[in-house]
Structure formats: structure tokens, C-alpha cells
mmCIF file of C-alpha atoms in Angstrom:
data_model
loop_
_atom_site.group_PDB
_atom_site.id
_atom_site.type_symbol
_atom_site.label_atom_id
_atom_site.label_comp_id
_atom_site.label_asym_id
_atom_site.label_seq_id
_atom_site.Cartn_x
_atom_site.Cartn_y
_atom_site.Cartn_z
ATOM 1 C CA UNK U 640 -0.020 0.039 0.089
ATOM 2 C CA UNK U 641 1.524 3.363 -0.684
ATOM 3 C CA UNK U 642 1.727 6.079 1.967
ATOM 4 C CA UNK U 643 -1.886 7.600 1.155
ATOM 5 C CA UNK U 644 -3.159 4.241 1.767
ATOM 6 C CA UNK U 645 -4.516 3.782 -1.934
ATOM 7 C CA UNK U 646 -3.406 0.408 -2.976
ATOM 8 C CA UNK U 647 -0.925 -2.391 -2.820
ATOM 9 C CA UNK U 648 1.231 -3.704 -5.677
ATOM 10 C CA UNK U 649 3.048 -6.855 -5.812
ATOM 11 C CA UNK U 650 6.409 -6.678 -6.449
ATOM 12 C CA UNK U 651 7.025 -6.178 -10.376
ATOM 13 C CA UNK U 652 3.544 -5.187 -10.893
ATOM 14 C CA UNK U 653 3.797 -1.534 -11.642
ATOM 15 C CA UNK U 654 2.557 -2.031 -15.199
ATOM 16 C CA UNK U 655 1.169 -5.512 -14.937
ATOM 17 C CA UNK U 656 0.192 -7.879 -12.360
ATOM 18 C CA UNK U 657 -2.018 -8.091 -9.236
ATOM 19 C CA UNK U 658 -2.905 -4.747 -7.320
ATOM 20 C CA UNK U 659 -5.293 -4.478 -4.195
ATOM 21 C CA UNK U 660 -6.663 -1.049 -4.049
ATOM 22 C CA UNK U 661 -8.737 0.483 -1.055
ATOM 23 C CA UNK U 662 -12.343 1.598 -2.398
ATOM 24 C CA UNK U 663 -14.261 4.617 -1.298
ATOM 25 C CA UNK U 664 -15.965 2.423 1.276
ATOM 26 C CA UNK U 665 -12.537 1.672 3.031
ATOM 27 C CA UNK U 666 -12.581 -1.761 1.934
ATOM 28 C CA UNK U 667 -10.112 -3.435 -0.730
ATOM 29 C CA UNK U 668 -10.604 -4.890 -4.054
ATOM 30 C CA UNK U 669 -8.159 -6.524 -6.438
ATOM 31 C CA UNK U 670 -7.496 -6.243 -10.264
ATOM 32 C CA UNK U 671 -5.148 -8.011 -12.535
ATOM 33 C CA UNK U 672 -3.393 -6.182 -15.165
ATOM 34 C CA UNK U 673 -1.684 -7.231 -18.448
ATOM 35 C CA UNK U 674 2.085 -6.541 -18.888
ATOM 36 C CA UNK U 675 0.838 -3.454 -21.115
ATOM 37 C CA UNK U 676 -1.087 -2.149 -18.108
ATOM 38 C CA UNK U 677 -4.474 -2.794 -19.258
ATOM 39 C CA UNK U 678 -6.699 -4.003 -16.584
ATOM 40 C CA UNK U 679 -8.034 -7.529 -17.356
ATOM 41 C CA UNK U 680 -10.104 -8.550 -14.490
ATOM 42 C CA UNK U 681 -11.573 -7.246 -11.447
ATOM 43 C CA UNK U 682 -13.276 -8.375 -8.393
ATOM 44 C CA UNK U 683 -16.167 -7.115 -7.426
ATOM 45 C CA UNK U 684 -15.909 -8.783 -3.845
ATOM 46 C CA UNK U 685 -14.626 -6.584 -1.161
ATOM 47 C CA UNK U 686 -11.918 -7.592 1.508
ATOM 48 C CA UNK U 687 -11.365 -5.841 4.760
ATOM 49 C CA UNK U 688 -7.601 -5.813 4.381
ATOM 50 C CA UNK U 689 -5.143 -5.700 1.394
ATOM 51 C CA UNK U 690 -3.526 -9.093 2.905
ATOM 52 C CA UNK U 691 -7.020 -10.706 2.584
ATOM 53 C CA UNK U 692 -7.536 -9.537 -0.913
ATOM 54 C CA UNK U 693 -4.209 -10.850 -1.766
ATOM 55 C CA UNK U 694 -5.185 -14.129 -0.122
ATOM 56 C CA UNK U 695 -8.161 -14.160 -2.021
ATOM 57 C CA UNK U 696 -6.310 -13.625 -5.421
ATOM 58 C CA UNK U 697 -3.778 -16.259 -4.799
ATOM 59 C CA UNK U 698 -6.294 -18.731 -3.999
ATOM 60 C CA UNK U 699 -7.948 -18.128 -7.349
ATOM 61 C CA UNK U 700 -4.333 -18.106 -8.890
ATOM 62 C CA UNK U 701 -3.656 -21.905 -7.508
ATOM 63 C CA UNK U 702 -7.136 -23.091 -9.385
ATOM 64 C CA UNK U 703 -6.424 -21.099 -12.793
ATOM 65 C CA UNK U 704 -6.414 -24.061 -14.968
ATOM 66 C CA UNK U 705 -9.930 -25.519 -13.792
ATOM 67 C CA UNK U 706 -11.426 -21.993 -14.145
ATOM 68 C CA UNK U 707 -14.597 -21.745 -16.110
ATOM 69 C CA UNK U 708 -16.509 -18.693 -16.729
ATOM 70 C CA UNK U 709 -19.955 -17.724 -17.748
ATOM 71 C CA UNK U 710 -20.273 -15.393 -20.577
ATOM 72 C CA UNK U 711 -23.169 -13.379 -20.361
ATOM 73 C CA UNK U 712 -24.830 -10.208 -22.378
ATOM 74 C CA UNK U 713 -24.373 -6.879 -20.677
ATOM 75 C CA UNK U 714 -27.577 -5.897 -18.955
ATOM 76 C CA UNK U 715 -27.488 -1.944 -20.148
ATOM 77 C CA UNK U 716 -25.641 -1.777 -23.328
ATOM 78 C CA UNK U 717 -24.044 -3.792 -25.838
ATOM 79 C CA UNK U 718 -21.211 -6.539 -25.500
ATOM 80 C CA UNK U 719 -20.304 -9.374 -23.759
ATOM 81 C CA UNK U 720 -18.726 -9.982 -20.157
ATOM 82 C CA UNK U 721 -16.979 -13.066 -18.781
ATOM 83 C CA UNK U 722 -17.804 -13.773 -15.216
ATOM 84 C CA UNK U 723 -16.237 -16.580 -12.453
ATOM 85 C CA UNK U 724 -19.178 -17.343 -10.111
ATOM 86 C CA UNK U 725 -18.186 -17.840 -6.479
ATOM 87 C CA UNK U 726 -19.787 -18.705 -3.626
ATOM 88 C CA UNK U 727 -23.594 -18.336 -3.636
ATOM 89 C CA UNK U 728 -23.260 -17.567 -7.222
ATOM 90 C CA UNK U 729 -21.997 -14.089 -6.559
ATOM 91 C CA UNK U 730 -19.189 -13.230 -8.986
ATOM 92 C CA UNK U 731 -15.389 -13.867 -7.681
ATOM 93 C CA UNK U 732 -13.922 -12.268 -10.547
ATOM 94 C CA UNK U 733 -15.063 -10.669 -13.937
ATOM 95 C CA UNK U 734 -14.088 -8.992 -16.833
ATOM 96 C CA UNK U 735 -12.649 -5.262 -16.384
ATOM 97 C CA UNK U 736 -14.943 -4.400 -19.561
ATOM 98 C CA UNK U 737 -17.480 -5.548 -22.123
ATOM 99 C CA UNK U 738 -16.408 -7.105 -25.512
ATOM 100 C CA UNK U 739 -18.207 -6.289 -28.562
ATOM 101 C CA UNK U 740 -18.177 -10.228 -29.767
ATOM 102 C CA UNK U 741 -19.031 -13.384 -27.911
ATOM 103 C CA UNK U 742 -15.815 -14.869 -29.314
ATOM 104 C CA UNK U 743 -13.626 -12.039 -28.220
ATOM 105 C CA UNK U 744 -14.943 -12.375 -24.762
ATOM 106 C CA UNK U 745 -14.171 -15.909 -24.814
ATOM 107 C CA UNK U 746 -10.546 -15.320 -26.203
ATOM 108 C CA UNK U 747 -10.165 -12.752 -23.478
ATOM 109 C CA UNK U 748 -10.983 -14.928 -20.641
ATOM 110 C CA UNK U 749 -8.555 -17.452 -22.076
ATOM 111 C CA UNK U 750 -5.858 -14.950 -21.976
ATOM 112 C CA UNK U 751 -6.912 -14.060 -18.260
ATOM 113 C CA UNK U 752 -6.331 -17.503 -17.214
ATOM 114 C CA UNK U 753 -2.799 -17.820 -18.704
ATOM 115 C CA UNK U 754 -2.102 -14.325 -17.320
ATOM 116 C CA UNK U 755 -3.333 -15.594 -13.964
ATOM 117 C CA UNK U 756 -1.477 -18.869 -13.984
ATOM 118 C CA UNK U 757 1.931 -16.881 -14.940
ATOM 119 C CA UNK U 758 1.512 -14.930 -11.423
ATOM 120 C CA UNK U 759 4.291 -16.062 -9.321
ATOM 121 C CA UNK U 760 3.545 -17.293 -5.920
ATOM 122 C CA UNK U 761 4.564 -15.195 -3.115
ATOM 123 C CA UNK U 762 4.678 -15.574 0.546
ATOM 124 C CA UNK U 763 1.229 -14.207 2.151
ATOM 125 C CA UNK U 764 1.161 -11.977 4.917
ATOM 126 C CA UNK U 765 -0.361 -13.741 7.958
ATOM 127 C CA UNK U 766 -3.679 -13.222 9.058
ATOM 128 C CA UNK U 767 -3.622 -10.673 12.135
ATOM 129 C CA UNK U 768 -4.066 -12.279 15.570
ATOM 130 C CA UNK U 769 -6.908 -10.741 17.207
ATOM 131 C CA UNK U 770 -5.609 -8.694 20.173
ATOM 132 C CA UNK U 771 -5.322 -9.917 23.732
ATOM 133 C CA UNK U 772 -5.366 -7.739 26.888
ATOM 134 C CA UNK U 773 -2.694 -8.472 29.261
ATOM 135 C CA UNK U 774 -4.551 -6.597 32.319
ATOM 136 C CA UNK U 775 -6.584 -9.583 32.802
ATOM 137 C CA UNK U 776 -9.702 -7.849 31.678
#
């Protein structure tokens, strides 16, 4: 996370790679950027900390080869988006934009899976332990 608390970028991800950012509501969401700097995928799920967002991303990364997407027409407008359903059918991750053609959207999802699987595993931050009072209260 930068000094202003705006985001956290994995090492080497200044143009591409994983990035967790703090939203206006104070929670974190992650995005994956291609090497050219274009955002490829975003998560609609919100996490309490940047470390939780990173754990969620790396959990997805470990199962990248088994991912399947639902390709659907956008509700308001023209185009197609891909969505990876998560628990309770809420989207775990989705395309960052709509694609004009169905086949283009399919190819974009395939490129996302390849990019996701190429992300280097990192040592994840430990979960914060709850604070314990030492004064016996």
C-alpha cells in the first residue's frame, strides 16, 4: 500500500500483475493487469484488508487451470462480459470491460487464465491475530 493508503502493488506489478486498492468504502478490491498496463480482471468482492484481497487472489491463482467462466450479455448496453461465479453465485472475478463479440470475450477469458497462471507465488502475509489484553480484563 502506498503512503496515502490507496493501494498495494505486488513486486514487479507497476505495469502488470496483481494490485489491491482501497475503495471509497474503505474496503479492498483487487485487479489484474496485463504487462501492457491494461486492467484485465477485477473482483467485485470487497475485503477488509489488502492481505485478505491478496489471499483471495492467490487462492484463485492456484486453481487457474480449472476455472470456467459464464459469458453473458451485459444488462444495459451492447457487449459481452465473462464472470467466474464464486460462492452463492456471487461473482468472484469478472472481466474489466465488455467485449463487442462473444468470441472475443471467450478469448479474453482464455488470456486471463494464462496471465493468472503466470503470476508468481508469493509468501502471503499472515492473518492478524486478535489482540489480547494483558491486564486480565
